[in-house]
Tab-separated table of N, CA, C and O in Angstrom:
chain	number	residue	atom	x	y	z
B	3	MET	N	26.833	111.071	115.654
B	3	MET	CA	25.892	109.979	115.879
B	3	MET	C	25.036	109.832	114.627
B	3	MET	O	24.300	110.717	114.274
B	4	SER	N	25.128	108.683	113.935
B	4	SER	CA	24.415	108.532	112.673
B	4	SER	C	23.009	107.982	112.855
B	4	SER	O	22.107	108.363	112.133
B	5	ASP	N	22.810	107.070	113.792
B	5	ASP	CA	21.479	106.523	114.029
B	5	ASP	C	20.887	107.138	115.284
B	5	ASP	O	21.050	106.626	116.382
B	6	LEU	N	20.215	108.245	115.091
B	6	LEU	CA	19.592	108.921	116.218
B	6	LEU	C	18.277	108.235	116.545
B	6	LEU	O	17.608	107.709	115.661
B	7	PRO	N	17.884	108.249	117.811
B	7	PRO	CA	16.632	107.577	118.179
B	7	PRO	C	15.415	108.263	117.563
B	7	PRO	O	15.399	109.476	117.379
B	8	GLN	N	14.426	107.453	117.232
B	8	GLN	CA	13.144	107.982	116.760
B	8	GLN	C	12.338	108.362	117.989
B	8	GLN	O	12.145	107.539	118.884
B	9	ILE	N	11.896	109.608	118.040
B	9	ILE	CA	11.104	110.028	119.190
B	9	ILE	C	9.774	110.605	118.723
B	9	ILE	O	9.675	111.178	117.648
B	10	SER	N	8.775	110.427	119.567
B	10	SER	CA	7.427	110.896	119.254
B	10	SER	C	7.337	112.407	119.454
B	10	SER	O	8.245	113.036	120.011
B	11	GLU	N	6.209	112.975	119.037
B	11	GLU	CA	5.985	114.414	119.229
B	11	GLU	C	6.003	114.763	120.716
B	11	GLU	O	6.562	115.780	121.116
B	12	ALA	N	5.376	113.934	121.540
B	12	ALA	CA	5.343	114.193	122.981
B	12	ALA	C	6.752	114.114	123.568
B	12	ALA	O	7.151	114.963	124.381
B	13	GLU	N	7.507	113.104	123.159
B	13	GLU	CA	8.883	112.978	123.640
B	13	GLU	C	9.726	114.175	123.190
B	13	GLU	O	10.599	114.641	123.924
B	14	PHE	N	9.442	114.682	121.992
B	14	PHE	CA	10.156	115.847	121.488
B	14	PHE	C	9.916	117.060	122.389
B	14	PHE	O	10.824	117.855	122.631
B	15	GLU	N	8.711	117.201	122.915
B	15	GLU	CA	8.414	118.303	123.837
B	15	GLU	C	9.285	118.209	125.090
B	15	GLU	O	9.774	119.219	125.591
B	16	VAL	N	9.479	117.007	125.582
B	16	VAL	CA	10.354	116.796	126.737
B	16	VAL	C	11.788	117.157	126.362
B	16	VAL	O	12.485	117.865	127.099
B	17	MET	N	12.222	116.692	125.195
B	17	MET	CA	13.590	116.965	124.751
B	17	MET	C	13.848	118.457	124.617
B	17	MET	O	14.924	118.941	124.984
B	18	LYS	N	12.868	119.215	124.125
B	18	LYS	CA	13.059	120.665	123.990
B	18	LYS	C	13.362	121.303	125.353
B	18	LYS	O	14.219	122.180	125.443
B	19	ILE	N	12.681	120.835	126.384
B	19	ILE	CA	12.922	121.355	127.733
B	19	ILE	C	14.338	120.981	128.185
B	19	ILE	O	15.081	121.811	128.710
B	20	VAL	N	14.715	119.727	127.980
B	20	VAL	CA	16.037	119.273	128.426
B	20	VAL	C	17.139	119.975	127.639
B	20	VAL	O	18.133	120.423	128.223
B	21	TRP	N	16.977	120.104	126.316
B	21	TRP	CA	17.987	120.807	125.521
B	21	TRP	C	18.186	122.241	126.031
B	21	TRP	O	19.294	122.728	126.099
B	22	LYS	N	17.107	122.872	126.374
B	22	LYS	CA	17.180	124.273	126.785
B	22	LYS	C	17.733	124.457	128.198
B	22	LYS	O	18.422	125.435	128.480
B	23	HIS	N	17.448	123.518	129.116
B	23	HIS	CA	17.739	123.735	130.538
B	23	HIS	C	18.705	122.730	131.166
B	23	HIS	O	18.913	122.771	132.376
B	24	ALA	N	19.271	121.824	130.400
B	24	ALA	CA	20.132	120.777	130.971
B	24	ALA	C	21.359	121.378	131.654
B	24	ALA	O	21.860	122.408	131.210
B	25	PRO	N	21.810	120.747	132.721
B	25	PRO	CA	21.199	119.594	133.384
B	25	PRO	C	19.939	120.011	134.151
B	25	PRO	O	19.895	121.100	134.723
B	26	ILE	N	18.956	119.127	134.133
B	26	ILE	CA	17.659	119.448	134.714
B	26	ILE	C	17.080	118.198	135.384
B	26	ILE	O	17.216	117.088	134.859
B	27	ASN	N	16.441	118.400	136.536
B	27	ASN	CA	15.908	117.230	137.247
B	27	ASN	C	14.450	116.955	136.868
B	27	ASN	O	13.805	117.764	136.204
B	28	THR	N	13.972	115.825	137.320
B	28	THR	CA	12.615	115.372	136.998
B	28	THR	C	11.554	116.401	137.378
B	28	THR	O	10.655	116.695	136.588
B	29	ASN	N	11.657	116.948	138.570
B	29	ASN	CA	10.647	117.918	139.031
B	29	ASN	C	10.649	119.183	138.175
B	29	ASN	O	9.594	119.739	137.889
B	30	GLU	N	11.831	119.632	137.791
B	30	GLU	CA	11.921	120.829	136.952
B	30	GLU	C	11.314	120.577	135.569
B	30	GLU	O	10.594	121.429	135.039
B	31	ILE	N	11.597	119.417	135.003
B	31	ILE	CA	11.003	119.064	133.704
B	31	ILE	C	9.483	119.048	133.833
B	31	ILE	O	8.762	119.630	133.020
B	32	THR	N	9.002	118.382	134.877
B	32	THR	CA	7.560	118.271	135.109
B	32	THR	C	6.926	119.645	135.279
B	32	THR	O	5.906	119.951	134.639
B	33	ASP	N	7.528	120.495	136.087
B	33	ASP	CA	6.975	121.839	136.321
B	33	ASP	C	6.875	122.629	135.017
B	33	ASP	O	5.862	123.284	134.755
B	34	LYS	N	7.905	122.560	134.196
B	34	LYS	CA	7.908	123.314	132.934
B	34	LYS	C	6.848	122.779	131.968
B	34	LYS	O	6.169	123.549	131.292
B	35	LEU	N	6.710	121.454	131.895
B	35	LEU	CA	5.725	120.884	130.975
B	35	LEU	C	4.287	121.072	131.460
B	35	LEU	O	3.374	121.185	130.643
B	36	LEU	N	4.083	121.132	132.756
B	36	LEU	CA	2.728	121.371	133.282
B	36	LEU	C	2.245	122.773	132.922
B	36	LEU	O	1.039	123.024	132.875
B	37	GLN	N	3.166	123.690	132.642
B	37	GLN	CA	2.795	125.047	132.241
B	37	GLN	C	2.287	125.117	130.805
B	37	GLN	O	1.536	126.021	130.454
B	38	THR	N	2.699	124.148	129.966
B	38	THR	CA	2.362	124.224	128.538
B	38	THR	C	1.543	123.043	128.028
B	38	THR	O	1.128	123.048	126.872
B	39	THR	N	1.327	122.040	128.869
B	39	THR	CA	0.564	120.864	128.437
B	39	THR	C	-0.492	120.524	129.483
B	39	THR	O	-0.482	121.079	130.581
B	40	SER	N	-1.346	119.581	129.127
B	40	SER	CA	-2.343	119.103	130.086
B	40	SER	C	-1.962	117.702	130.581
B	40	SER	O	-2.798	116.971	131.104
B	41	TRP	N	-0.693	117.327	130.417
B	41	TRP	CA	-0.228	116.010	130.828
B	41	TRP	C	-0.139	115.900	132.338
B	41	TRP	O	0.143	116.874	133.028
B	42	SER	N	-0.322	114.699	132.818
B	42	SER	CA	-0.145	114.441	134.249
B	42	SER	C	1.348	114.235	134.527
B	42	SER	O	2.111	113.872	133.619
B	43	PRO	N	1.758	114.443	135.764
B	43	PRO	CA	3.158	114.183	136.111
B	43	PRO	C	3.583	112.744	135.782
B	43	PRO	O	4.707	112.507	135.359
B	44	LYS	N	2.667	111.795	135.953
B	44	LYS	CA	2.964	110.386	135.642
B	44	LYS	C	3.262	110.214	134.153
B	44	LYS	O	4.182	109.485	133.783
B	45	THR	N	2.503	110.883	133.299
B	45	THR	CA	2.739	110.828	131.851
B	45	THR	C	4.117	111.383	131.522
B	45	THR	O	4.869	110.802	130.731
B	46	ILE	N	4.472	112.492	132.139
B	46	ILE	CA	5.772	113.121	131.891
B	46	ILE	C	6.894	112.193	132.325
B	46	ILE	O	7.885	112.010	131.599
B	47	GLN	N	6.740	111.551	133.470
B	47	GLN	CA	7.755	110.608	133.943
B	47	GLN	C	7.900	109.434	132.979
B	47	GLN	O	9.008	108.967	132.721
B	48	THR	N	6.782	108.970	132.431
B	48	THR	CA	6.824	107.884	131.453
B	48	THR	C	7.581	108.316	130.202
B	48	THR	O	8.399	107.554	129.671
B	49	LEU	N	7.326	109.533	129.731
B	49	LEU	CA	8.028	110.040	128.550
B	49	LEU	C	9.533	110.136	128.806
B	49	LEU	O	10.346	109.782	127.952
B	50	ILE	N	9.906	110.601	129.997
B	50	ILE	CA	11.320	110.694	130.359
B	50	ILE	C	11.959	109.304	130.343
B	50	ILE	O	13.046	109.110	129.789
B	51	LYS	N	11.280	108.332	130.946
B	51	LYS	CA	11.806	106.953	130.977
B	51	LYS	C	11.985	106.405	129.571
B	51	LYS	O	12.978	105.731	129.278
B	52	ARG	N	11.037	106.670	128.680
B	52	ARG	CA	11.150	106.209	127.295
B	52	ARG	C	12.371	106.817	126.610
B	52	ARG	O	13.080	106.143	125.867
B	53	LEU	N	12.599	108.104	126.867
B	53	LEU	CA	13.741	108.781	126.250
B	53	LEU	C	15.064	108.222	126.766
B	53	LEU	O	16.031	108.109	126.006
B	54	VAL	N	15.099	107.840	128.030
B	54	VAL	CA	16.300	107.198	128.576
B	54	VAL	C	16.492	105.848	127.906
B	54	VAL	O	17.599	105.511	127.464
B	55	THR	N	15.421	105.066	127.800
B	55	THR	CA	15.492	103.749	127.178
B	55	THR	C	15.950	103.841	125.718
B	55	THR	O	16.728	103.010	125.248
B	56	LYS	N	15.488	104.860	125.012
B	56	LYS	CA	15.859	105.052	123.604
B	56	LYS	C	17.267	105.611	123.431
B	56	LYS	O	17.771	105.691	122.318
B	57	GLY	N	17.863	106.043	124.525
B	57	GLY	CA	19.216	106.587	124.456
B	57	GLY	C	19.272	108.065	124.110
B	57	GLY	O	20.334	108.589	123.789
B	58	ALA	N	18.138	108.753	124.186
B	58	ALA	CA	18.111	110.188	123.892
B	58	ALA	C	18.500	111.020	125.118
B	58	ALA	O	18.980	112.129	124.979
B	59	LEU	N	18.276	110.453	126.312
B	59	LEU	CA	18.627	111.134	127.561
B	59	LEU	C	19.530	110.243	128.401
B	59	LEU	O	19.395	109.017	128.373
B	60	THR	N	20.411	110.884	129.138
B	60	THR	CA	21.168	110.176	130.166
B	60	THR	C	20.814	110.823	131.501
B	60	THR	O	20.313	111.949	131.529
B	61	TYR	N	21.070	110.097	132.569
B	61	TYR	CA	20.748	110.664	133.878
B	61	TYR	C	21.816	110.297	134.887
B	61	TYR	O	22.594	109.362	134.693
B	62	GLU	N	21.811	111.071	135.943
B	62	GLU	CA	22.706	110.852	137.070
B	62	GLU	C	21.859	111.053	138.313
B	62	GLU	O	21.073	112.005	138.378
B	63	LYS	N	22.016	110.173	139.260
B	63	LYS	CA	21.266	110.340	140.506
B	63	LYS	C	22.102	111.188	141.456
B	63	LYS	O	23.235	110.847	141.777
B	64	GLN	N	21.554	112.323	141.857
B	64	GLN	CA	22.219	113.223	142.801
B	64	GLN	C	21.379	113.242	144.067
B	64	GLN	O	20.301	113.826	144.075
B	65	SER	N	21.867	112.575	145.092
B	65	SER	CA	21.148	112.296	146.334
B	65	SER	C	19.835	111.596	145.979
B	65	SER	O	19.856	110.488	145.482
B	66	ARG	N	18.688	112.243	146.157
B	66	ARG	CA	17.407	111.565	145.878
B	66	ARG	C	16.780	112.045	144.572
B	66	ARG	O	15.613	111.775	144.311
B	67	VAL	N	17.537	112.767	143.762
B	67	VAL	CA	16.986	113.393	142.554
B	67	VAL	C	17.704	112.878	141.309
B	67	VAL	O	18.923	112.727	141.313
B	68	PHE	N	16.940	112.623	140.250
B	68	PHE	CA	17.513	112.252	138.969
B	68	PHE	C	17.705	113.514	138.136
B	68	PHE	O	16.764	114.291	137.954
B	69	VAL	N	18.913	113.696	137.621
B	69	VAL	CA	19.246	114.864	136.815
B	69	VAL	C	19.556	114.376	135.403
B	69	VAL	O	20.381	113.477	135.209
B	70	TYR	N	18.886	114.996	134.419
B	70	TYR	CA	18.959	114.540	133.032
B	70	TYR	C	19.771	115.478	132.149
B	70	TYR	O	19.728	116.699	132.320
B	71	THR	N	20.476	114.876	131.212
B	71	THR	CA	21.172	115.625	130.161
B	71	THR	C	20.893	114.925	128.838
B	71	THR	O	20.691	113.706	128.799
B	72	PRO	N	20.885	115.677	127.747
B	72	PRO	CA	20.624	115.052	126.450
B	72	PRO	C	21.825	114.230	125.992
B	72	PRO	O	22.971	114.637	126.171
B	73	ALA	N	21.554	113.086	125.416
B	73	ALA	CA	22.596	112.256	124.814
B	73	ALA	C	22.652	112.523	123.312
B	73	ALA	O	23.526	112.020	122.618
B	74	VAL	N	21.695	113.301	122.825
B	74	VAL	CA	21.571	113.653	121.415
B	74	VAL	C	21.593	115.172	121.315
B	74	VAL	O	20.883	115.840	122.063
B	75	LYS	N	22.405	115.697	120.418
B	75	LYS	CA	22.430	117.150	120.221
B	75	LYS	C	21.172	117.581	119.478
B	75	LYS	O	20.725	116.910	118.552
B	76	GLU	N	20.642	118.722	119.892
B	76	GLU	CA	19.433	119.242	119.260
B	76	GLU	C	19.652	119.457	117.765
B	76	GLU	O	18.813	119.077	116.949
B	77	SER	N	20.774	120.021	117.395
B	77	SER	CA	21.039	120.303	115.980
B	77	SER	C	21.108	119.018	115.146
B	77	SER	O	20.631	118.986	114.021
B	78	GLU	N	21.673	117.955	115.724
B	78	GLU	CA	21.729	116.680	115.005
B	78	GLU	C	20.332	116.108	114.795
B	78	GLU	O	20.002	115.619	113.730
B	79	TYR	N	19.519	116.165	115.849
B	79	TYR	CA	18.168	115.618	115.749
B	79	TYR	C	17.327	116.415	114.759
B	79	TYR	O	16.654	115.832	113.899
B	80	ILE	N	17.369	117.736	114.851
B	80	ILE	CA	16.605	118.583	113.932
B	80	ILE	C	17.072	118.344	112.500
B	80	ILE	O	16.261	118.253	111.577
B	81	GLY	N	18.375	118.227	112.319
B	81	GLY	CA	18.918	117.952	110.986
B	81	GLY	C	18.418	116.633	110.424
B	81	GLY	O	18.041	116.544	109.258
B	82	GLN	N	18.390	115.592	111.274
B	82	GLN	CA	17.892	114.288	110.842
B	82	GLN	C	16.421	114.377	110.443
B	82	GLN	O	16.013	113.851	109.410
B	83	GLU	N	15.632	115.044	111.276
B	83	GLU	CA	14.205	115.164	110.987
B	83	GLU	C	13.960	115.987	109.725
B	83	GLU	O	13.085	115.660	108.936
B	84	SER	N	14.743	117.038	109.541
B	84	SER	CA	14.613	117.870	108.337
B	84	SER	C	14.935	117.061	107.091
B	84	SER	O	14.224	117.137	106.091
B	85	ASN	N	16.007	116.281	107.165
B	85	ASN	CA	16.385	115.446	106.023
B	85	ASN	C	15.323	114.403	105.721
B	85	ASN	O	15.008	114.146	104.562
B	86	SER	N	14.757	113.823	106.766
B	86	SER	CA	13.706	112.823	106.593
B	86	SER	C	12.483	113.445	105.918
B	86	SER	O	11.911	112.879	104.984
B	87	PHE	N	12.084	114.622	106.388
B	87	PHE	CA	10.947	115.343	105.808
B	87	PHE	C	11.218	115.671	104.339
B	87	PHE	O	10.383	115.463	103.473
B	88	LEU	N	12.417	116.166	104.082
B	88	LEU	CA	12.804	116.556	102.724
B	88	LEU	C	12.765	115.358	101.783
B	88	LEU	O	12.234	115.443	100.670
B	89	LYS	N	13.280	114.221	102.234
B	89	LYS	CA	13.280	113.015	101.403
B	89	LYS	C	11.863	112.501	101.177
B	89	LYS	O	11.506	112.109	100.077
B	90	ARG	N	11.059	112.503	102.244
B	90	ARG	CA	9.708	111.945	102.162
B	90	ARG	C	8.797	112.763	101.251
B	90	ARG	O	8.062	112.216	100.439
B	91	TYR	N	8.851	114.084	101.367
B	91	TYR	CA	7.878	114.910	100.661
B	91	TYR	C	8.404	115.598	99.413
B	91	TYR	O	7.623	116.013	98.567
B	92	TYR	N	9.709	115.731	99.291
B	92	TYR	CA	10.263	116.476	98.151
B	92	TYR	C	11.368	115.708	97.438
B	92	TYR	O	12.173	116.298	96.729
B	93	ASP	N	11.429	114.395	97.613
B	93	ASP	CA	12.451	113.553	96.992
B	93	ASP	C	13.859	114.096	97.201
B	93	ASP	O	14.721	113.989	96.332
B	94	GLY	N	14.088	114.730	98.342
B	94	GLY	CA	15.409	115.238	98.677
B	94	GLY	C	15.778	116.545	97.996
B	94	GLY	O	16.898	117.016	98.118
B	95	ASP	N	14.840	117.154	97.284
B	95	ASP	CA	15.114	118.384	96.532
B	95	ASP	C	14.708	119.601	97.357
B	95	ASP	O	13.534	119.967	97.423
B	96	ILE	N	15.696	120.247	97.969
B	96	ILE	CA	15.395	121.396	98.823
B	96	ILE	C	14.855	122.570	98.020
B	96	ILE	O	14.039	123.348	98.506
B	97	SER	N	15.274	122.691	96.752
B	97	SER	CA	14.752	123.770	95.902
B	97	SER	C	13.249	123.622	95.707
B	97	SER	O	12.509	124.606	95.740
B	98	ALA	N	12.798	122.383	95.524
B	98	ALA	CA	11.360	122.129	95.362
B	98	ALA	C	10.608	122.488	96.641
B	98	ALA	O	9.519	123.072	96.591
B	99	MET	N	11.198	122.166	97.778
B	99	MET	CA	10.550	122.484	99.047
B	99	MET	C	10.451	124.001	99.230
B	99	MET	O	9.387	124.519	99.554
B	100	LEU	N	11.548	124.701	99.018
B	100	LEU	CA	11.526	126.151	99.177
B	100	LEU	C	10.564	126.807	98.190
B	100	LEU	O	9.848	127.744	98.545
B	101	SER	N	10.539	126.306	96.960
B	101	SER	CA	9.608	126.844	95.965
B	101	SER	C	8.168	126.690	96.439
B	101	SER	O	7.366	127.619	96.314
B	102	ALA	N	7.845	125.517	96.981
B	102	ALA	CA	6.489	125.270	97.464
B	102	ALA	C	6.144	126.225	98.606
B	102	ALA	O	5.045	126.775	98.656
B	103	TYR	N	7.078	126.440	99.502
B	103	TYR	CA	6.840	127.363	100.616
B	103	TYR	C	6.653	128.794	100.121
B	103	TYR	O	5.769	129.504	100.563
B	104	ILE	N	7.506	129.206	99.193
B	104	ILE	CA	7.432	130.577	98.683
B	104	ILE	C	6.144	130.791	97.887
B	104	ILE	O	5.440	131.777	98.065
B	105	GLU	N	5.812	129.834	97.013
B	105	GLU	CA	4.613	129.964	96.180
B	105	GLU	C	3.337	129.985	97.009
B	105	GLU	O	2.346	130.582	96.609
B	106	ASN	N	3.349	129.342	98.146
B	106	ASN	CA	2.156	129.294	99.003
B	106	ASN	C	2.231	130.316	100.133
B	106	ASN	O	1.506	130.203	101.118
B	107	ASP	N	3.111	131.305	99.981
B	107	ASP	CA	3.259	132.380	100.974
B	107	ASP	C	3.462	131.872	102.392
B	107	ASP	O	2.913	132.402	103.345
B	108	ARG	N	4.266	130.835	102.514
B	108	ARG	CA	4.542	130.292	103.843
B	108	ARG	C	5.805	130.883	104.457
B	108	ARG	O	6.136	130.561	105.579
B	109	LEU	N	6.523	131.698	103.693
B	109	LEU	CA	7.723	132.345	104.214
B	109	LEU	C	7.492	133.845	104.263
B	109	LEU	O	7.068	134.453	103.285
B	110	SER	N	7.802	134.432	105.391
B	110	SER	CA	7.676	135.877	105.530
B	110	SER	C	8.886	136.543	104.869
B	110	SER	O	9.879	135.889	104.571
B	111	GLU	N	8.797	137.852	104.687
B	111	GLU	CA	9.933	138.598	104.144
B	111	GLU	C	11.154	138.457	105.051
B	111	GLU	O	12.275	138.333	104.574
B	112	THR	N	10.919	138.465	106.346
B	112	THR	CA	12.020	138.305	107.300
B	112	THR	C	12.697	136.952	107.119
B	112	THR	O	13.924	136.860	107.121
B	113	GLU	N	11.899	135.896	106.951
B	113	GLU	CA	12.463	134.559	106.752
B	113	GLU	C	13.231	134.483	105.435
B	113	GLU	O	14.311	133.885	105.374
B	114	ILE	N	12.702	135.109	104.391
B	114	ILE	CA	13.385	135.121	103.092
B	114	ILE	C	14.714	135.860	103.214
B	114	ILE	O	15.750	135.400	102.701
B	115	GLU	N	14.716	136.993	103.902
B	115	GLU	CA	15.966	137.746	104.114
B	115	GLU	C	16.974	136.917	104.902
B	115	GLU	O	18.165	136.940	104.619
B	116	HIS	N	16.493	136.189	105.882
B	116	HIS	CA	17.381	135.338	106.670
B	116	HIS	C	17.982	134.243	105.785
B	116	HIS	O	19.175	133.934	105.903
B	117	LEU	N	17.174	133.660	104.923
B	117	LEU	CA	17.690	132.650	103.994
B	117	LEU	C	18.747	133.251	103.073
B	117	LEU	O	19.785	132.627	102.817
B	118	ARG	N	18.495	134.455	102.573
B	118	ARG	CA	19.496	135.136	101.733
B	118	ARG	C	20.809	135.305	102.496
B	118	ARG	O	21.886	135.072	101.960
B	119	PHE	N	20.692	135.709	103.751
B	119	PHE	CA	21.876	135.893	104.584
B	119	PHE	C	22.632	134.568	104.742
B	119	PHE	O	23.847	134.508	104.573
B	120	LEU	N	21.897	133.500	105.061
B	120	LEU	CA	22.532	132.196	105.244
B	120	LEU	C	23.220	131.727	103.966
B	120	LEU	O	24.341	131.202	104.007
B	121	LEU	N	22.571	131.940	102.826
B	121	LEU	CA	23.161	131.541	101.551
B	121	LEU	C	24.407	132.365	101.236
B	121	LEU	O	25.402	131.831	100.735
B	122	SER	N	24.371	133.646	101.546
B	122	SER	CA	25.549	134.482	101.282
B	122	SER	C	26.705	134.064	102.196
B	122	SER	O	27.857	134.052	101.769
B	123	GLN	N	26.405	133.706	103.451
B	123	GLN	CA	27.442	133.232	104.359
B	123	GLN	C	28.043	131.928	103.846
B	123	GLN	O	29.242	131.727	103.907
B	124	ARG	N	27.191	131.066	103.349
B	124	ARG	CA	27.644	129.778	102.805
B	124	ARG	C	28.558	130.011	101.608
B	124	ARG	O	29.586	129.370	101.467
B	125	ARG	N	28.188	130.946	100.748
B	125	ARG	CA	28.976	131.267	99.571
B	125	ARG	C	30.356	131.790	99.973
B	125	ARG	O	31.357	131.430	99.394
B	126	LYS	N	30.387	132.635	101.011
B	126	LYS	CA	31.647	133.200	101.491
B	126	LYS	C	32.594	132.119	102.027
B	126	LYS	O	33.798	132.219	101.923
B	127	LYS	N	32.001	131.070	102.620
B	127	LYS	CA	32.803	129.969	103.144
B	127	LYS	C	33.283	129.035	102.036
B	127	LYS	O	34.055	128.118	102.296
B	128	GLY	N	32.759	129.239	100.822
B	128	GLY	CA	33.168	128.373	99.709
B	128	GLY	C	32.367	127.089	99.628
B	128	GLY	O	32.836	126.102	99.087
B	129	GLY	N	31.163	127.105	100.175
B	129	GLY	CA	30.313	125.911	100.144
B	129	GLY	C	29.752	125.652	98.767
B	129	GLY	O	29.752	126.511	97.896
B	130	ASN	N	29.293	124.433	98.565
B	130	ASN	CA	28.727	124.042	97.253
B	130	ASN	C	27.345	124.579	97.079
B	130	ASN	O	26.499	124.522	97.811
């Protein structure tokens, strides 16, 4: 999917729940979000409806309950957002972004080791 829907921060919170627990019904989404937000159930229902309208969620009615599944893969959406951030703030130069993070101590040793691991795996696969 090349043109993924643009979703707000609040809608992203809903998507995180659906990505993690799909298929999931309206009440389950609401219960999970009430534990971490101060939103009303009506607000959560509105966010769900917006995500359906944008094509980020699909639903199926099972008896009297709506059950939701993501129409967008989490990895695709995160990748799109990462690319957008990279282009906007670092002119698409990932080296510049990583340098800025490292120079400002925004990466822990564990994160740096993980990056080394990912790069070594990429090298083994013959990536550019």
